[in-house]
Short mmCIF file of C-alpha atoms in Angstrom, two decimals:
data_model
loop_
_atom_site.label_atom_id
_atom_site.label_comp_id
_atom_site.label_asym_id
_atom_site.label_seq_id
_atom_site.Cartn_x
_atom_site.Cartn_y
_atom_site.Cartn_z
CA MET Y 1 27.35 -14.30 4.16
CA GLU Y 2 24.93 -17.14 4.83
CA ASN Y 3 21.31 -16.68 3.82
CA ILE Y 4 19.79 -18.52 6.80
CA ASN Y 5 21.93 -19.32 9.87
CA ILE Y 6 21.92 -23.04 10.62
CA LYS Y 7 20.74 -22.20 14.16
CA ASN Y 8 17.53 -20.91 12.54
CA ILE Y 9 16.87 -24.14 10.62
CA LYS Y 10 14.73 -26.92 12.10
CA MET Y 11 13.56 -30.24 10.70
CA ASN Y 12 11.33 -33.19 11.68
CA GLN Y 13 8.62 -30.89 13.02
CA THR Y 14 4.91 -31.69 13.05
CA ALA Y 15 1.95 -29.32 13.23
CA LYS Y 16 -1.78 -29.99 13.45
CA ASP Y 17 -2.71 -27.03 11.23
CA TRP Y 18 -1.20 -24.07 9.36
CA GLN Y 19 -1.53 -21.73 12.32
CA GLN Y 20 0.56 -24.05 14.46
CA ALA Y 21 3.05 -24.52 11.61
CA LEU Y 22 3.49 -20.74 11.27
CA THR Y 23 3.86 -20.45 15.04
CA ILE Y 24 6.60 -23.10 15.11
CA THR Y 25 8.45 -21.38 12.25
CA CYS Y 26 8.13 -17.90 13.78
CA ASN Y 27 9.08 -19.16 17.25
CA VAL Y 28 12.55 -19.99 15.96
CA LEU Y 29 13.04 -16.25 15.50
CA VAL Y 30 11.40 -15.46 18.85
CA ASP Y 31 13.94 -17.80 20.48
CA SER Y 32 16.84 -16.20 18.63
CA GLY Y 33 15.70 -12.75 19.80
CA SER Y 34 14.92 -11.37 16.34
CA ILE Y 35 11.15 -10.92 16.73
CA THR Y 36 8.54 -10.73 19.46
CA SER Y 37 5.49 -13.00 19.52
CA GLU Y 38 3.41 -10.12 18.15
CA TYR Y 39 5.08 -10.72 14.80
CA THR Y 40 3.98 -14.37 14.89
CA GLN Y 41 0.41 -13.22 15.32
CA ALA Y 42 0.81 -10.67 12.52
CA CYS Y 43 1.95 -13.46 10.14
CA ILE Y 44 -1.11 -15.54 11.04
CA ASP Y 45 -3.44 -12.53 10.76
CA SER Y 46 -2.10 -11.75 7.30
CA VAL Y 47 -3.18 -15.18 6.03
CA LEU Y 48 -6.57 -14.81 7.72
CA GLU Y 49 -7.00 -11.45 6.02
CA TYR Y 50 -5.48 -11.95 2.56
CA GLY Y 51 -5.75 -15.71 2.08
CA PRO Y 52 -3.00 -18.26 1.54
CA TYR Y 53 -1.05 -16.24 -1.02
CA ILE Y 54 2.11 -16.84 1.05
CA VAL Y 55 2.16 -20.37 -0.38
CA LEU Y 56 4.33 -19.21 -3.27
CA SER Y 57 5.00 -22.51 -4.96
CA PRO Y 58 4.15 -26.20 -4.46
CA GLY Y 59 5.15 -27.25 -0.95
CA PHE Y 60 6.58 -23.88 0.07
CA ALA Y 61 5.25 -20.94 2.11
CA LEU Y 62 6.93 -17.64 2.93
CA ALA Y 63 5.49 -16.45 6.23
CA HIS Y 64 5.86 -12.71 6.67
CA SER Y 65 4.19 -9.50 7.70
CA ARG Y 66 4.99 -5.82 7.39
CA PRO Y 67 8.11 -4.27 8.95
CA SER Y 68 7.12 -3.21 12.47
CA GLU Y 69 8.30 -2.74 16.04
CA ALA Y 70 7.70 -6.46 16.57
CA VAL Y 71 10.84 -7.05 14.49
CA ILE Y 72 14.03 -6.50 16.49
CA LYS Y 73 16.38 -7.41 13.65
CA SER Y 74 15.91 -8.62 10.08
CA ASP Y 75 16.21 -12.39 10.09
CA MET Y 76 14.92 -15.62 8.55
CA SER Y 77 14.11 -19.12 9.80
CA LEU Y 78 13.37 -22.30 7.85
CA VAL Y 79 11.38 -25.27 9.17
CA VAL Y 80 10.78 -28.61 7.46
CA PHE Y 81 7.63 -30.47 8.54
CA ASP Y 82 7.19 -34.24 8.53
CA ASN Y 83 3.48 -33.91 7.86
CA ASP Y 84 1.54 -32.08 5.15
CA ILE Y 85 0.35 -28.61 6.11
CA ILE Y 86 -2.86 -27.48 4.40
CA PHE Y 87 -3.37 -23.75 3.81
CA GLY Y 88 -6.23 -23.98 1.31
CA SER Y 89 -3.90 -23.01 -1.56
CA ASP Y 90 -3.53 -24.59 -5.01
CA ASN Y 91 0.08 -25.16 -4.00
CA ASP Y 92 -0.83 -27.34 -0.97
CA PRO Y 93 0.39 -29.43 0.75
CA VAL Y 94 3.17 -27.37 2.31
CA ARG Y 95 6.20 -29.01 3.89
CA VAL Y 96 8.75 -26.16 4.02
CA ILE Y 97 8.08 -22.77 5.62
CA ILE Y 98 10.44 -19.83 5.74
CA CYS Y 99 9.63 -17.01 8.15
CA LEU Y 100 10.87 -13.64 6.94
CA ALA Y 101 11.16 -10.80 9.44
CA CYS Y 102 12.32 -7.40 8.27
CA THR Y 103 12.87 -4.06 9.94
CA ASP Y 104 12.57 -2.09 6.69
CA HIS Y 105 12.19 -2.61 2.95
CA HIS Y 106 15.91 -3.07 2.27
CA GLN Y 107 18.00 -4.96 4.82
CA HIS Y 108 16.71 -8.43 4.03
CA VAL Y 109 16.57 -8.12 0.28
CA GLU Y 110 19.96 -9.56 -0.62
CA ARG Y 111 19.55 -12.74 1.42
CA LEU Y 112 15.96 -13.27 0.31
CA SER Y 113 16.93 -12.75 -3.32
CA LYS Y 114 19.68 -15.35 -3.10
CA ILE Y 115 17.24 -17.96 -1.78
CA GLY Y 116 14.68 -16.95 -4.38
CA GLU Y 117 17.22 -17.33 -7.14
CA LYS Y 118 18.11 -20.84 -5.98
CA MET Y 119 14.44 -21.83 -6.02
CA PHE Y 120 13.80 -20.18 -9.37
CA GLU Y 121 16.69 -21.96 -11.03
CA ASP Y 122 16.00 -25.36 -9.44
CA GLU Y 123 12.36 -26.36 -9.43
CA HIS Y 124 13.20 -29.41 -7.30
CA LEU Y 125 14.87 -27.44 -4.49
CA ILE Y 126 11.94 -27.81 -2.08
CA GLU Y 127 11.79 -31.58 -2.71
CA LYS Y 128 15.53 -31.77 -2.09
CA ILE Y 129 15.17 -29.87 1.20
CA ILE Y 130 12.39 -32.24 2.31
CA GLN Y 131 14.62 -35.22 1.61
CA CYS Y 132 17.60 -33.89 3.60
CA LYS Y 133 18.67 -36.07 6.53
CA THR Y 134 20.63 -33.43 8.45
CA LEU Y 135 20.46 -29.69 9.16
CA GLU Y 136 23.90 -29.38 7.57
CA ASP Y 137 22.55 -30.77 4.30
CA ILE Y 138 19.71 -28.23 4.33
CA SER Y 139 22.17 -25.45 5.08
CA VAL Y 140 24.31 -26.43 2.08
CA LEU Y 141 21.26 -26.27 -0.22
CA ILE Y 142 20.17 -22.87 1.12
CA ASN Y 143 23.53 -21.25 1.77
CA GLY Y 144 25.92 -23.11 -0.53
CA MET G 1 9.81 3.91 -22.68
CA LYS G 2 10.55 1.10 -20.23
CA PRO G 3 7.39 -0.69 -19.09
CA LYS G 4 6.75 -0.13 -15.40
CA ILE G 5 5.79 -3.41 -13.73
CA GLN G 6 4.42 -3.61 -10.20
CA ALA G 7 4.85 -6.90 -8.29
CA VAL G 8 2.24 -7.00 -5.53
CA CYS G 9 1.97 -8.94 -2.26
CA GLY G 10 0.41 -8.26 1.13
CA PHE G 11 3.10 -5.88 2.34
CA GLY G 12 5.50 -5.36 -0.56
CA VAL G 13 8.49 -6.90 1.18
CA GLY G 14 8.46 -10.68 0.87
CA SER G 15 6.69 -12.57 -1.88
CA SER G 16 6.58 -9.52 -4.16
CA MET G 17 10.33 -9.13 -3.71
CA MET G 18 10.86 -12.68 -4.92
CA LEU G 19 8.50 -12.13 -7.83
CA LYS G 20 10.19 -8.83 -8.76
CA MET G 21 13.53 -10.55 -8.96
CA ASN G 22 12.17 -13.32 -11.14
CA ILE G 23 10.48 -10.90 -13.53
CA GLU G 24 13.69 -8.88 -13.83
CA LYS G 25 15.66 -12.02 -14.51
CA ILE G 26 13.35 -13.20 -17.30
CA ALA G 27 13.24 -9.75 -18.90
CA LYS G 28 17.02 -9.54 -18.85
CA GLU G 29 17.46 -13.03 -20.28
CA HIS G 30 15.24 -12.06 -23.21
CA GLY G 31 16.78 -8.65 -23.74
CA TYR G 32 13.91 -6.49 -22.46
CA GLU G 33 14.48 -3.39 -20.35
CA VAL G 34 11.88 -3.12 -17.61
CA ASP G 35 11.34 -1.18 -14.43
CA VAL G 36 9.98 -3.50 -11.72
CA PHE G 37 8.98 -2.38 -8.23
CA CYS G 38 7.19 -3.93 -5.24
CA GLY G 39 3.79 -2.82 -4.02
CA ASP G 40 1.42 -3.83 -1.25
CA ILE G 41 -2.18 -4.86 -1.65
CA THR G 42 -3.55 -1.80 0.18
CA THR G 43 -1.86 0.93 -1.86
CA CYS G 44 -0.94 -0.78 -5.15
CA THR G 45 -3.77 0.59 -7.24
CA ALA G 46 -2.66 4.15 -6.42
CA ASN G 47 0.88 3.53 -7.70
CA GLU G 48 1.62 4.50 -11.26
CA CYS G 49 2.50 1.48 -13.41
CA ASN G 50 1.67 -0.22 -16.72
CA VAL G 51 0.79 -3.64 -15.35
CA ILE G 52 0.42 -5.50 -12.03
CA PHE G 53 1.71 -9.03 -11.43
CA THR G 54 0.35 -10.82 -8.34
CA SER G 55 -1.08 -14.05 -6.93
CA LYS G 56 -4.53 -15.50 -7.51
CA GLU G 57 -5.77 -14.65 -4.00
CA LEU G 58 -4.58 -11.04 -4.11
CA GLY G 59 -5.48 -10.54 -7.75
CA ALA G 60 -9.13 -11.24 -6.98
CA ARG G 61 -9.08 -8.28 -4.59
CA ILE G 62 -7.64 -5.70 -6.95
CA THR G 63 -8.82 -6.61 -10.45
CA GLU G 64 -11.94 -4.48 -10.09
CA ARG G 65 -10.26 -1.32 -8.89
CA ALA G 66 -7.01 -1.60 -10.85
CA LYS G 67 -6.66 0.80 -13.77
CA VAL G 68 -4.05 -1.38 -15.46
CA PRO G 69 -4.03 -5.06 -16.52
CA VAL G 70 -3.57 -7.54 -13.66
CA VAL G 71 -1.59 -10.68 -14.47
CA ILE G 72 -2.15 -13.64 -12.13
CA LEU G 73 0.64 -16.08 -11.29
CA ASN G 74 -0.16 -19.41 -9.65
CA ASN G 75 3.44 -20.19 -8.80
CA PHE G 76 5.77 -17.22 -8.21
CA MET G 77 8.82 -19.44 -8.26
CA ASN G 78 8.10 -21.42 -11.43
CA LYS G 79 10.42 -20.19 -14.12
CA LYS G 80 8.28 -21.54 -16.93
CA GLU G 81 5.09 -19.81 -15.77
CA VAL G 82 6.79 -16.50 -14.95
CA GLU G 83 8.61 -16.58 -18.29
CA GLU G 84 5.45 -17.36 -20.24
CA LYS G 85 3.38 -14.60 -18.61
CA VAL G 86 6.07 -11.93 -18.57
CA LEU G 87 6.92 -12.53 -22.22
CA ALA G 88 3.26 -12.62 -23.21
CA TYR G 89 2.90 -9.15 -21.69
CA LEU G 90 6.11 -7.70 -23.09
CA GLN G 91 5.56 -9.05 -26.59
CA GLU G 92 2.17 -7.37 -26.81
CA LEU G 93 3.61 -3.91 -26.23
#
């Protein structure tokens, strides 16, 4: 099973601020029918409320909120930005954002863990994703 | 008794899940048996555990009301940092 469907991966995006970057990343899942736009807002609100803790490591943010009715099915998207996104975190600037949407505390765990393991074992994974020239190359890094 | 470690993020489903997995991995690699679970920032201090691992931003919110030590991680995905801080905790027990 793939971790993130290639249809949910985008590259060469630009955003003027972190709110717009989160919106672009979440909108991939709105377009694929996995979430409603309320979830996008919930992801933004969570950063406004709790701070930029979603920037988990240098260059990488995991946008997410709590399981809710705004999530139609558990899914993930990944967007690579051409410009630096500033969240106000020690791990700025961000270039790769994954949006995680989950319906409960279990369904998404396996796929998220597999991505996490890849990042944990390869500290250059985010740099490699940024340097990819095609969506297929990104998919191989994330799903291979 | 296995130490009970709580990994905390905003909602207990995303970042804390990644952190939980990394803590488990390090413990296993070094031969420690641990019980790691995810918690959310709102309810974490009511959950029974021996230690809390979380981010800088969230740690600042719970350090005062937490009854157990709070360990701050700057980079959840950095093996070296997670290894260093998890082992420092486990070796003190």
